Short mmCIF file of C-alpha atoms in Angstrom, two decimals:
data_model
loop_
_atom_site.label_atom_id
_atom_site.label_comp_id
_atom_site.label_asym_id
_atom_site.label_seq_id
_atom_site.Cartn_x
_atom_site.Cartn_y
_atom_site.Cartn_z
CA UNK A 123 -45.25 -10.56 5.56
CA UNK A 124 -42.75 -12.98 6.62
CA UNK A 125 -40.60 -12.64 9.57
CA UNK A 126 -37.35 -13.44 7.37
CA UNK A 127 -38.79 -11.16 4.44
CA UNK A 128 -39.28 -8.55 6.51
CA UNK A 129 -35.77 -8.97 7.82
CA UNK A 130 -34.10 -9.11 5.29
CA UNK A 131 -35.70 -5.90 3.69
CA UNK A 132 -34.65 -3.81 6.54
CA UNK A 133 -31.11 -4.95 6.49
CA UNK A 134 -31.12 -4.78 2.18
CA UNK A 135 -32.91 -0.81 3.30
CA UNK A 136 -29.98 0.25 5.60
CA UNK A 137 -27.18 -1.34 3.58
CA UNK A 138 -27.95 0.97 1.12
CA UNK A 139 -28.46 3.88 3.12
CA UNK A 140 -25.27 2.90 4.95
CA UNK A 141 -23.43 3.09 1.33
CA UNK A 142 -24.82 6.19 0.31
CA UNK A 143 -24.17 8.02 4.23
CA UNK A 144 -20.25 6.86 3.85
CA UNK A 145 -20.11 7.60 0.30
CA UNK A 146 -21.36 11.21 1.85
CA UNK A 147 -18.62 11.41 4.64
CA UNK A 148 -15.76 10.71 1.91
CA UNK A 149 -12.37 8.44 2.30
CA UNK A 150 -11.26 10.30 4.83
CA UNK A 151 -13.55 8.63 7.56
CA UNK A 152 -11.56 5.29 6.36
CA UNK A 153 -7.90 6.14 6.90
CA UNK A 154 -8.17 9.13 9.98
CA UNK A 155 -10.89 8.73 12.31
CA UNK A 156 -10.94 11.63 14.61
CA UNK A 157 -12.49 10.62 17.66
CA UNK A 158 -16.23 12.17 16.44
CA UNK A 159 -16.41 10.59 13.63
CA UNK A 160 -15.50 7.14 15.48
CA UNK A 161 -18.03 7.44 17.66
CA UNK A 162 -20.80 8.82 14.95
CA UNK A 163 -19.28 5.54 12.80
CA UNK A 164 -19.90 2.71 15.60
CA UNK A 165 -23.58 4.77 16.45
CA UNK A 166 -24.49 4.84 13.37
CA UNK A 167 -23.69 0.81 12.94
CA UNK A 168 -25.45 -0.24 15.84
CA UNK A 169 -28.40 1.44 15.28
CA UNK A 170 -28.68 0.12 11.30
CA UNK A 171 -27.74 -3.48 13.04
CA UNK A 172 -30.65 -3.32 15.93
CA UNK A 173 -33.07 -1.76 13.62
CA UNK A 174 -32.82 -4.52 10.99
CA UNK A 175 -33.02 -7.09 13.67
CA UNK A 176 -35.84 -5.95 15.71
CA UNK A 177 -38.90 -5.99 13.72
CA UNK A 178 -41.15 -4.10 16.42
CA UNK A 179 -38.82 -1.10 16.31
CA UNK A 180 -40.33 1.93 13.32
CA UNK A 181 -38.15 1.87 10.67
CA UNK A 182 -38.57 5.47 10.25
CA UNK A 183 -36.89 6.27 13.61
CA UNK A 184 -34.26 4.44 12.80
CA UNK A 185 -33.48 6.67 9.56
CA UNK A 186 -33.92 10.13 11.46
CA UNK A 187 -31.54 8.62 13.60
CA UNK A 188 -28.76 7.26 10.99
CA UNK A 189 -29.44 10.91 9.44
CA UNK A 190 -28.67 12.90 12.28
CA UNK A 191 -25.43 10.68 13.30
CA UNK A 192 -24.46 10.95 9.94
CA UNK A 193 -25.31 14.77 9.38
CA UNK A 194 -23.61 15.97 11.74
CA UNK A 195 -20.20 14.83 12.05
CA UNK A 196 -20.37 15.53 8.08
CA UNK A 197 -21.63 19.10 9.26
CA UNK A 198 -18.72 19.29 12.00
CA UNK A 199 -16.29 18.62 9.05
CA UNK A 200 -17.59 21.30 7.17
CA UNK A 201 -16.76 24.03 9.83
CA UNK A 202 -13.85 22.33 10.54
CA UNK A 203 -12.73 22.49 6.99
CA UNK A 204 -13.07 26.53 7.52
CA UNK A 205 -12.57 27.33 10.33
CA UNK A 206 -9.16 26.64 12.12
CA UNK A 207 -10.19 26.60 16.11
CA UNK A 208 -12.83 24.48 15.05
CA UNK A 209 -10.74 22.80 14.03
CA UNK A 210 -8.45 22.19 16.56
CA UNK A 211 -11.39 21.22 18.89
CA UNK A 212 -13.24 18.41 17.30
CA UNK A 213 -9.90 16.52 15.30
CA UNK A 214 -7.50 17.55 18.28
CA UNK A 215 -3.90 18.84 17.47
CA UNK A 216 -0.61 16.75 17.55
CA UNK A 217 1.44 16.64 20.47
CA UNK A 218 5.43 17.57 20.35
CA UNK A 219 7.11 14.43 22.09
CA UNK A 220 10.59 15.30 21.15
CA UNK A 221 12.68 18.65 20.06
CA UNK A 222 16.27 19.43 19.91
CA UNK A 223 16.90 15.64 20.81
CA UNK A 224 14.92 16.40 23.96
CA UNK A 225 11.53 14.29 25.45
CA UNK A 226 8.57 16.43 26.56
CA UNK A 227 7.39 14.30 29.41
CA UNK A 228 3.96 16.39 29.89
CA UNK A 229 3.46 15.85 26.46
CA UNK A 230 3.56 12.03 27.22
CA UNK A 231 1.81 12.44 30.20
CA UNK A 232 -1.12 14.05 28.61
CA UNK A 233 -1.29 11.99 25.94
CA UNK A 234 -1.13 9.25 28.11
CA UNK A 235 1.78 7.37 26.80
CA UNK A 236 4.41 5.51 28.27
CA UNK A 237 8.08 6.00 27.48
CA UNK A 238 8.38 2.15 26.47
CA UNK A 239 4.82 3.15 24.06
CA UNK A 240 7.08 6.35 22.33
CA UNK A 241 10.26 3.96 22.03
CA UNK A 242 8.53 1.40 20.37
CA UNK A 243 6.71 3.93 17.94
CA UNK A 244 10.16 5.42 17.12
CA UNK A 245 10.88 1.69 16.65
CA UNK A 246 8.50 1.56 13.71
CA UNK A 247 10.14 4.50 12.27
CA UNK A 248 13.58 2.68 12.29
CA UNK A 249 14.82 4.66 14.91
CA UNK A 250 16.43 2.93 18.00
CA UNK A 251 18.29 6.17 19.44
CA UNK A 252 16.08 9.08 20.50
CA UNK A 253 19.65 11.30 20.06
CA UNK A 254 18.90 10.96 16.32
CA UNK A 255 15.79 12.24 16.37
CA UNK A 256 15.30 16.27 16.12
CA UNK A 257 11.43 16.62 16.26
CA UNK A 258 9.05 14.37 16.60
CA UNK A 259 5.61 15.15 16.97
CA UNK A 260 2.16 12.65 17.82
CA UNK A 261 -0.52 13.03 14.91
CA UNK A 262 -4.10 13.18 15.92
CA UNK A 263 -4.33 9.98 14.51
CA UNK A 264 -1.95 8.64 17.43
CA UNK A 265 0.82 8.26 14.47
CA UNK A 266 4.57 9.27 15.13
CA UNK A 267 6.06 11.34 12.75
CA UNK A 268 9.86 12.57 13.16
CA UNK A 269 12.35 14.39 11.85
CA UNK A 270 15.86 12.70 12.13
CA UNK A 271 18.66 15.26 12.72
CA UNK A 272 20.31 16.46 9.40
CA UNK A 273 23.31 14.15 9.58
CA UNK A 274 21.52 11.03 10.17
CA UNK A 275 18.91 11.88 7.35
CA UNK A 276 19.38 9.95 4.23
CA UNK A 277 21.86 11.31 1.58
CA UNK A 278 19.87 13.06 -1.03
CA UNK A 279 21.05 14.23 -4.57
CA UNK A 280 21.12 18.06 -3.01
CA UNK A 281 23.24 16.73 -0.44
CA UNK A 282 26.14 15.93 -3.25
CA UNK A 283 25.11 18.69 -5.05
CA UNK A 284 23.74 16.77 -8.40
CA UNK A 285 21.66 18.46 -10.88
CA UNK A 286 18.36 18.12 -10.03
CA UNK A 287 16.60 15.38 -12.12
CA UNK A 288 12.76 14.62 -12.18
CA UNK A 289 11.00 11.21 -13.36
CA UNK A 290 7.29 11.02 -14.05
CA UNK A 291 5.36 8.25 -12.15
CA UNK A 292 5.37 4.76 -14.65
CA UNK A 293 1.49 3.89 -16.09
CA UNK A 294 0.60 0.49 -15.45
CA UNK A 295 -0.72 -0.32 -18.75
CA UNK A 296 -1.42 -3.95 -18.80
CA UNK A 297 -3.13 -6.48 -16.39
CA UNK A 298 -4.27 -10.23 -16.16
CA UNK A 299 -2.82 -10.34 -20.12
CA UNK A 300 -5.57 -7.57 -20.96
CA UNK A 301 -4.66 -3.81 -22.26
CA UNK A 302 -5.25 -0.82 -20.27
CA UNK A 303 -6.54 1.73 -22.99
CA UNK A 304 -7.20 4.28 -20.63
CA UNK A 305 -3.84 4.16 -19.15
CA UNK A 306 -2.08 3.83 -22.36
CA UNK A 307 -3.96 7.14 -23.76
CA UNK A 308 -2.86 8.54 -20.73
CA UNK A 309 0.75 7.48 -20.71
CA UNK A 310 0.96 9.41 -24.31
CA UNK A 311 1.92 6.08 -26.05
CA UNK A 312 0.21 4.03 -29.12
CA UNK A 313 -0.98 0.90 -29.58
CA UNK A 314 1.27 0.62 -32.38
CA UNK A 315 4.23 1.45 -29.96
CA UNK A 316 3.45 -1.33 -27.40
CA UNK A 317 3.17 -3.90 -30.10
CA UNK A 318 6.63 -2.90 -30.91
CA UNK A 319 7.59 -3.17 -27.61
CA UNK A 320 6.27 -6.29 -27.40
CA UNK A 321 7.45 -7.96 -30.19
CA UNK A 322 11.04 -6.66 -28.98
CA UNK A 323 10.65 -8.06 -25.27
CA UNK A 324 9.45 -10.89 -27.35
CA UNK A 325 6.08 -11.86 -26.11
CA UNK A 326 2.59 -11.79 -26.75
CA UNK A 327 0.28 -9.21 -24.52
CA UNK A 328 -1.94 -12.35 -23.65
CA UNK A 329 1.56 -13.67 -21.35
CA UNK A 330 1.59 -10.42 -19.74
CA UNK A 331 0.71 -10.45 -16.15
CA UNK A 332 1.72 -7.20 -15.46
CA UNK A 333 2.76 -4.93 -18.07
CA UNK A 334 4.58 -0.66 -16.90
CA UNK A 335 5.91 1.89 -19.14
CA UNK A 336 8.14 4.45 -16.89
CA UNK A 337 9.34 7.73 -17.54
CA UNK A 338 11.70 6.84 -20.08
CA UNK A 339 9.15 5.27 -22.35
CA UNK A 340 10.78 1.66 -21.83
CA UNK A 341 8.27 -1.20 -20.65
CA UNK A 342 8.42 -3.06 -18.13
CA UNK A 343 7.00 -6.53 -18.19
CA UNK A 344 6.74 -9.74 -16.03
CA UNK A 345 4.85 -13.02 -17.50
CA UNK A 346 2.86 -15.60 -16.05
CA UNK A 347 5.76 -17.68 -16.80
CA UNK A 348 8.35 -17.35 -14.02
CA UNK A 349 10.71 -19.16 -15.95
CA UNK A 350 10.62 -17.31 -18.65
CA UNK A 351 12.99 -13.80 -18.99
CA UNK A 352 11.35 -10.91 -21.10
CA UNK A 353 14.76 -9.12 -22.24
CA UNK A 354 14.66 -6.30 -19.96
CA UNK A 355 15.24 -2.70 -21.85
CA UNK A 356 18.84 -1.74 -21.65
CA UNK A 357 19.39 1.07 -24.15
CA UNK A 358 19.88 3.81 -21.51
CA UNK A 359 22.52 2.25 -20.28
CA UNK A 360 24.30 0.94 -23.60
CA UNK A 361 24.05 4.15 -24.73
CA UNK A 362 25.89 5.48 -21.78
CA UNK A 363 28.56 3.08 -22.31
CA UNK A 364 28.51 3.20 -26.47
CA UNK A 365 29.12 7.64 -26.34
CA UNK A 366 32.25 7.03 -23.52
CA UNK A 367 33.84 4.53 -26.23
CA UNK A 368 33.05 7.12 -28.63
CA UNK A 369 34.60 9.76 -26.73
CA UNK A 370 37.93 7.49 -26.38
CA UNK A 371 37.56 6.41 -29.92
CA UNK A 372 37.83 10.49 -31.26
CA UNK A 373 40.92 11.09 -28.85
CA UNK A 374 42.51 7.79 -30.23
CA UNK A 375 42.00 9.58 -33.71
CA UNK A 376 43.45 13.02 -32.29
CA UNK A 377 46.64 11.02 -31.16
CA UNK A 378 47.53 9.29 -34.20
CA UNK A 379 46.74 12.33 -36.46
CA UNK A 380 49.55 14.40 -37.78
CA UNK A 381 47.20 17.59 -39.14
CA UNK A 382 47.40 19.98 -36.79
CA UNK A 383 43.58 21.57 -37.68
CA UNK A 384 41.95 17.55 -37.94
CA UNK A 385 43.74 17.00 -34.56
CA UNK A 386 41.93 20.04 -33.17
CA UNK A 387 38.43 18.94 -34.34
CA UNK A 388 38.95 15.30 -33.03
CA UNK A 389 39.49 16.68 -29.72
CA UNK A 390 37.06 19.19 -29.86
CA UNK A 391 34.32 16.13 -30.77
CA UNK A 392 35.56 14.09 -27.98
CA UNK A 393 34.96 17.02 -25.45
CA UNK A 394 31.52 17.55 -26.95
CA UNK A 395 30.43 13.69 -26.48
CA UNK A 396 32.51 14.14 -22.58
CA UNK A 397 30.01 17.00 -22.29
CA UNK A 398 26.64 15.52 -23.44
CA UNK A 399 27.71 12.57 -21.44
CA UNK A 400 28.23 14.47 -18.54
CA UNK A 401 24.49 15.70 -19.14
CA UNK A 402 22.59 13.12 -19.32
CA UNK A 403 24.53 10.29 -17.65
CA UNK A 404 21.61 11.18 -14.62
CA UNK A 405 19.08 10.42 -16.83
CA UNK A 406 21.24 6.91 -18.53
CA UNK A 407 21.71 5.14 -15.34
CA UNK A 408 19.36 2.54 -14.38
CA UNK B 76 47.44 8.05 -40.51
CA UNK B 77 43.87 6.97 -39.32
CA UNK B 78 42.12 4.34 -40.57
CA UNK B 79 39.37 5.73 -42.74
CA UNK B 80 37.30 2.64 -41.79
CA UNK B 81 37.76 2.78 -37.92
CA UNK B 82 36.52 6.38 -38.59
CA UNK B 83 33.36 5.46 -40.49
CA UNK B 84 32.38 3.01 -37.51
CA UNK B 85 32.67 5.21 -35.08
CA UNK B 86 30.62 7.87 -37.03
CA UNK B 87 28.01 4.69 -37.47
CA UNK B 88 27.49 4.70 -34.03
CA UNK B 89 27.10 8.23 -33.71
CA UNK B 90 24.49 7.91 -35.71
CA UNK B 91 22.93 4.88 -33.58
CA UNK B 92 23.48 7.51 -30.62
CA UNK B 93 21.24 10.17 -32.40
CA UNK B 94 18.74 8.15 -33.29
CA UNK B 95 18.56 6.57 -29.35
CA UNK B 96 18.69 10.60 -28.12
CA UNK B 97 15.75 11.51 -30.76
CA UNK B 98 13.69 8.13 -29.96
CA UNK B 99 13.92 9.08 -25.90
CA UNK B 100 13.37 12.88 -26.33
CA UNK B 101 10.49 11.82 -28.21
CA UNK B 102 9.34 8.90 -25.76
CA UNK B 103 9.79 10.65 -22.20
CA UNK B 104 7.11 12.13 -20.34
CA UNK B 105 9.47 14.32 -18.21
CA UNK B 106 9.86 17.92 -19.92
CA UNK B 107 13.34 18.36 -18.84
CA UNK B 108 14.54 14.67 -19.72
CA UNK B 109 12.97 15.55 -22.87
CA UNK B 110 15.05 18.68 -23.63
CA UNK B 111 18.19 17.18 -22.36
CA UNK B 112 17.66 14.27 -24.87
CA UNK B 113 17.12 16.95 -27.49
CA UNK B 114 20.06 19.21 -26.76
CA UNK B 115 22.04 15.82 -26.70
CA UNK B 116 20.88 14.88 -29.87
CA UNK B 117 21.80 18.63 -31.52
CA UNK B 118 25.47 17.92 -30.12
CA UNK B 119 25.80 14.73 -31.55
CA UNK B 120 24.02 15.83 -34.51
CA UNK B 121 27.65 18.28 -34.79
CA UNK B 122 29.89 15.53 -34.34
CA UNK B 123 28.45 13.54 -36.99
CA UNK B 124 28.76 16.32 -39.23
CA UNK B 125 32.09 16.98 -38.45
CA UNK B 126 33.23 13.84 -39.42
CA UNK B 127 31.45 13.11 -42.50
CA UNK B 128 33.54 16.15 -43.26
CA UNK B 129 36.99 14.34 -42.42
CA UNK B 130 35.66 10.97 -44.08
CA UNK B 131 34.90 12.51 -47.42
CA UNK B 132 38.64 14.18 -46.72
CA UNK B 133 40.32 10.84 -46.15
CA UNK B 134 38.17 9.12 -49.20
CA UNK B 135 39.65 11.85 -51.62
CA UNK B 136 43.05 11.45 -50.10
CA UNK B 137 43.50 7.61 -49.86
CA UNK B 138 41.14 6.42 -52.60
CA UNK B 139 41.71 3.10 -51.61
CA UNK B 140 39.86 3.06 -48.76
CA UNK B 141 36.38 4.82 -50.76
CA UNK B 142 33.41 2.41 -49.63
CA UNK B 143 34.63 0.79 -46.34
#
């Protein structure tokens, strides 16, 4: 066989079986390495790298070896998916670096990082005062994650004391000018819906770069053409703004009534419309 | 004395402001948006009933304003 065939059906060989081994180990071996599975993932690619180079080397050591590397830090993440100390063990546990405002300098130490290293991770964060911070704790991943104290936390709708109010996440529904049926099943809207919607924005799906319907059922669109502006849905808020001059309409009418009893059920109307607007004005706000 | 035609307007929106209630209750995915919308739509619903009442009151009392 030829020395470039042969080559090149080793590397084709362990390609493959390099798919299928990290299609074994899951997504989690992307985004957090822990330091075994680092070390099984470079192993594992020098070994598929020499073997499909060297030609004198058996192929079939070279797949008990990718096995094993790959077996077992899928086997370690097994336990470690049971069993807590395990756990602990082969992925590591955080480190506290900061609580009640204070710095844990063994922490750092151990971890071996320096102050300027923590300050400039806090830096990412946003946070240039380490008085802010409550907690603040080093992820085995060598992330900082903190917890700001409770008056320098963002204001939240609990904080005023709002009714709670939920939205659902938006369905992108259309891409490159094409329909998403999937998406559009899923979003619990019609075809014959989007046409409408469509034809109201006033534009044709085959514009449509990017095309999302949010929680409220309104569509979002933006063309190819940047010039062009797709009227953007603005019945929530017109609504909002139609049921207040409704509300000051009815107590116009209760003023410049004489009838005691019509007077009464003006003003009872315009407290009804105060009420629903007080309701859903959450919800009518863009 | 009200206008019996300022009255039918407003009522006309009301009615616009159902409709926009019903069409979202029907159109949000959020269960609690959705009942909101619906409750809103019931009170509104009232109104509108309430002052069909007082138009067909003001129609028999000032027959000139009957259509506006």
């Amino acid at each position: 066989m030829a020395q470039w065939l042969e080559v090149m059906l080793r590397s084709v060989s362990f390609l493959l079986i390099l798919f299928i081994i990290t299609k074994i180990i899951g997504k989690r071996q992307i985004s957090q390495l822990s330091f075994f599975e680092y070390i099984a993932g470079i192993t594992i690619g020098s070994i598929a790298a020499e073997v499909s180079m060297a030609r004198d080397r058996p192929i079939l050591d070279a797949f008990v070896a990718i096995i094993v590397w790959g077996l077992v830090p899928l086997l370690a993440g097994y336990i470690a998916l049971k069993s807590k100390s395990f756990r602990g063990i082969v992925e590591g546990n955080g480190a506290v670096f900061i609580k009640d405002g204070k710095i844990f300098e063994e922490n750092l130490k151990k971890e071996k990082y320096t102050i300027d290293e923590m300050l400039s991770l806090l830096r990412k964060k946003g946070i240039f005062s380490v008085q802010d911070v409550e907690y603040a704790i080093l992820e085995q991943d060598g992330s900082l994650n903190t917890l700001l104290k409770k008056d320098k936390r963002p204001l939240t709708r609990s904080d005023l004391q709002l009714m709670p109010i939920n939205e659902k996440e938006p369905h992108t529904i259309i891409m490159d000018g094409r329909l998403l049926v999937d998406a559009l099943s899923k979003s619990g809207k019609t075809k014959e819906w989007l046409n409408e919607e469509l034809e109201v924005a006033g534009v044709t799906i085959e514009n449509v770069f990017l095309g999302q319907v949010n929680s409220y059922g309104e569509l979002y669109v933006d063309l190819y053409d940047d010039q062009l502006q797709p009227a953007a849905p603005q019945e929530r808020p017109l609504l909002l703004a139609n049921l207040k001059k409704f509300a000051a309409d009815m107590e116009a009418f209760a003023l410049s009534t004489d009838c005691q009893e019509t007077k009464k059920m003006y003003e009872k109307n315009a407290a009804d419309i105060n009420k629903v607007i007080q309701q859903a004005k959450p919800y009518l706000l863009n | 004395m009200t206008v019996a035609s300022d009255v039918k307007t407003c009522t006309a929106g009301l009615k616009h402001a159902e409709a926009v209630f019903s069409k979202m209750a029907l159109l949000s995915s959020d269960p609690d948006a959705q009942q909101l919308f619906h409750e809103s739509m019931l009170t509104i619903h009232e109104v509108i009933e309430q002052m069909n009442k007082r138009i067909f009151e003001l129609e028999n009392e000032e027959p000139q304003y009957e259509g506006f």
